[in-house]
mmCIF file of C-alpha atoms in Angstrom:
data_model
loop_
_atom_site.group_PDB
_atom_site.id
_atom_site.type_symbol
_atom_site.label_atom_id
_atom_site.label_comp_id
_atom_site.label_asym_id
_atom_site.label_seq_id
_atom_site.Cartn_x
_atom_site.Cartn_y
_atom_site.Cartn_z
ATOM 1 C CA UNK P 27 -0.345 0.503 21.288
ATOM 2 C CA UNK P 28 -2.186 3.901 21.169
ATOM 3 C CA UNK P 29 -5.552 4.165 19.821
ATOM 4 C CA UNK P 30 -5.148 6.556 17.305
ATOM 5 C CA UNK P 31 -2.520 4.314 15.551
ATOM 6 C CA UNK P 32 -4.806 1.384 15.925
ATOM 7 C CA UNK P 33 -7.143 3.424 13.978
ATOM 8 C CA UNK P 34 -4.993 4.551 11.440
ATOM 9 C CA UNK P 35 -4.065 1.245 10.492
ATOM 10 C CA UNK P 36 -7.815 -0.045 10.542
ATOM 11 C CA UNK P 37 -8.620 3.017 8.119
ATOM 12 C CA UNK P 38 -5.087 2.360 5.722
ATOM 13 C CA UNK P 39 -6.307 -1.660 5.707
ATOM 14 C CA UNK P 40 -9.801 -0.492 4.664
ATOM 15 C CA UNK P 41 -8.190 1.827 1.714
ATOM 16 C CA UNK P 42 -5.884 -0.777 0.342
ATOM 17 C CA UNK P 43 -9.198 -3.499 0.188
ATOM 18 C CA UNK P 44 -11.410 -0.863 -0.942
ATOM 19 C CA UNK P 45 -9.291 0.141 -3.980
ATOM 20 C CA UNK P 46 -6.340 -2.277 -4.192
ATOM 21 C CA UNK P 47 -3.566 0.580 -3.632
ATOM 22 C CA UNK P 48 -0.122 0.315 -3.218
ATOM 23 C CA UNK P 49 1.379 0.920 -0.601
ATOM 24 C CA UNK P 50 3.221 3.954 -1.999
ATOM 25 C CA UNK P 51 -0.380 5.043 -2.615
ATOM 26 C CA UNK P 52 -1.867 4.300 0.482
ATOM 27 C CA UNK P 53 1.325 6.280 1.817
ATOM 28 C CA UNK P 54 0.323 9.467 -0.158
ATOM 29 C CA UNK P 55 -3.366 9.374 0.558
ATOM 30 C CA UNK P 56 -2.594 9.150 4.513
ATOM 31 C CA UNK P 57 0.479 11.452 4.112
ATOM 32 C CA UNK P 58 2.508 9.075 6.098
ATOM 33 C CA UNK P 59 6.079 6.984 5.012
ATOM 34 C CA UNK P 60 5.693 3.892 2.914
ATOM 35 C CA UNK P 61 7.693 2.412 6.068
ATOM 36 C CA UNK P 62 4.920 3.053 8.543
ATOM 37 C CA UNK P 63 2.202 1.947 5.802
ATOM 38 C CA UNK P 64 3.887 -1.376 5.639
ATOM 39 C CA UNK P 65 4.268 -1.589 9.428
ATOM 40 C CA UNK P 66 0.557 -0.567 10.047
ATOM 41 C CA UNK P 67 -0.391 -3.691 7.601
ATOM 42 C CA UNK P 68 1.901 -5.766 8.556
ATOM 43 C CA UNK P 69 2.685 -5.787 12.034
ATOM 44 C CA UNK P 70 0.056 -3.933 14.170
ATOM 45 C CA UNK P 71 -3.184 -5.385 11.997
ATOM 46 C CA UNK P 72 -2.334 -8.705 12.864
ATOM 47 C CA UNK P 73 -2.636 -7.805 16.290
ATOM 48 C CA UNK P 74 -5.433 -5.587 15.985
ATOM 49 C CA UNK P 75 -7.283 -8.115 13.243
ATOM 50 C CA UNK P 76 -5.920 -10.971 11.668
ATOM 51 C CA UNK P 77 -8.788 -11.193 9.390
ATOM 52 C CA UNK P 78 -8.396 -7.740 8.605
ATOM 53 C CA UNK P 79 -4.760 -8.382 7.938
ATOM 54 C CA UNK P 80 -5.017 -11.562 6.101
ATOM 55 C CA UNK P 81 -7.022 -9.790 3.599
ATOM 56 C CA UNK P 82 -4.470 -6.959 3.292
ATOM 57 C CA UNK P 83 -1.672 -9.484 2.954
ATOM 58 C CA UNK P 84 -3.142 -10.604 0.092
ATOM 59 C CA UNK P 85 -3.523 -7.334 -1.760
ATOM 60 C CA UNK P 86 -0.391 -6.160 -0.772
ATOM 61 C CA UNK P 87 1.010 -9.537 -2.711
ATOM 62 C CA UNK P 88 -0.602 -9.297 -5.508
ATOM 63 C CA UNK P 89 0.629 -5.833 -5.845
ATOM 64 C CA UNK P 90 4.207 -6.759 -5.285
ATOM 65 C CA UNK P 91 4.065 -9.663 -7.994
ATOM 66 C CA UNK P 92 3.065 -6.915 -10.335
ATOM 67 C CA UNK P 93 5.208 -4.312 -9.520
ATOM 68 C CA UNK P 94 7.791 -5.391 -12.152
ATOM 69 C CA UNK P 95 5.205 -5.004 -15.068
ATOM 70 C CA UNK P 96 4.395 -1.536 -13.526
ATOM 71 C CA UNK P 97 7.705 -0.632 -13.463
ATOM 72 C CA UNK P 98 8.182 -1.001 -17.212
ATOM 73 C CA UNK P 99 4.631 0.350 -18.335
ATOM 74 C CA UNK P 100 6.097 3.428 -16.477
ATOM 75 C CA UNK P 101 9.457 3.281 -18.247
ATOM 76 C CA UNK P 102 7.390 3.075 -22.094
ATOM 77 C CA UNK P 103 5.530 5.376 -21.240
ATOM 78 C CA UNK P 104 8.074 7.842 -20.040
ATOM 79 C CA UNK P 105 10.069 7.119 -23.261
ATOM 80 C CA UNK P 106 6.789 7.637 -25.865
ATOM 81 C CA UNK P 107 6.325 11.050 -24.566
ATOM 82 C CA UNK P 108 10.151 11.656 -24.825
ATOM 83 C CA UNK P 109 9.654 10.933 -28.364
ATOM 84 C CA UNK P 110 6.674 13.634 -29.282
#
């Protein structure tokens, strides 16, 4: 694996712990696909550092058991502005 994607998943794994994105945000903030965000995390930080990726694994699955009640905060909120 080349170095600079070693670091880039390092850096994303660091993001999502630091501030509990997604990984549609962690996408935007490194300007890369959601694809190679979940990748990064989930493939190449366990070989790079499991502890590292443990930790990110977790995060990652809170954030997907939650997604659902994102999802409909969105849709409210879309339809209360609609409304005004």
């Amino acid at each position: 694996m080349k170095d600079y994607i070693e670091e880039r998943a390092v850096k994303i794994a660091s993001y999502i712990i630091e501030t509990g994105a997604t990984v549609r945000q962690a996408a935007k903030k490194f300007g890369i696909s959601k694809s190679t965000v979940h990748k990064d995390c989930s493939e190449r930080l366990a070989e790079i550092n499991p502890g590292l990726a443990a930790e990110v694994r977790r995060i990652l699955d809170v954030n997907k058991a939650e997604r659902h009640i994102r999802g409909g905060l969105a849709t409210r909120e879309k339809y209360l502005h609609r409304a005004l």
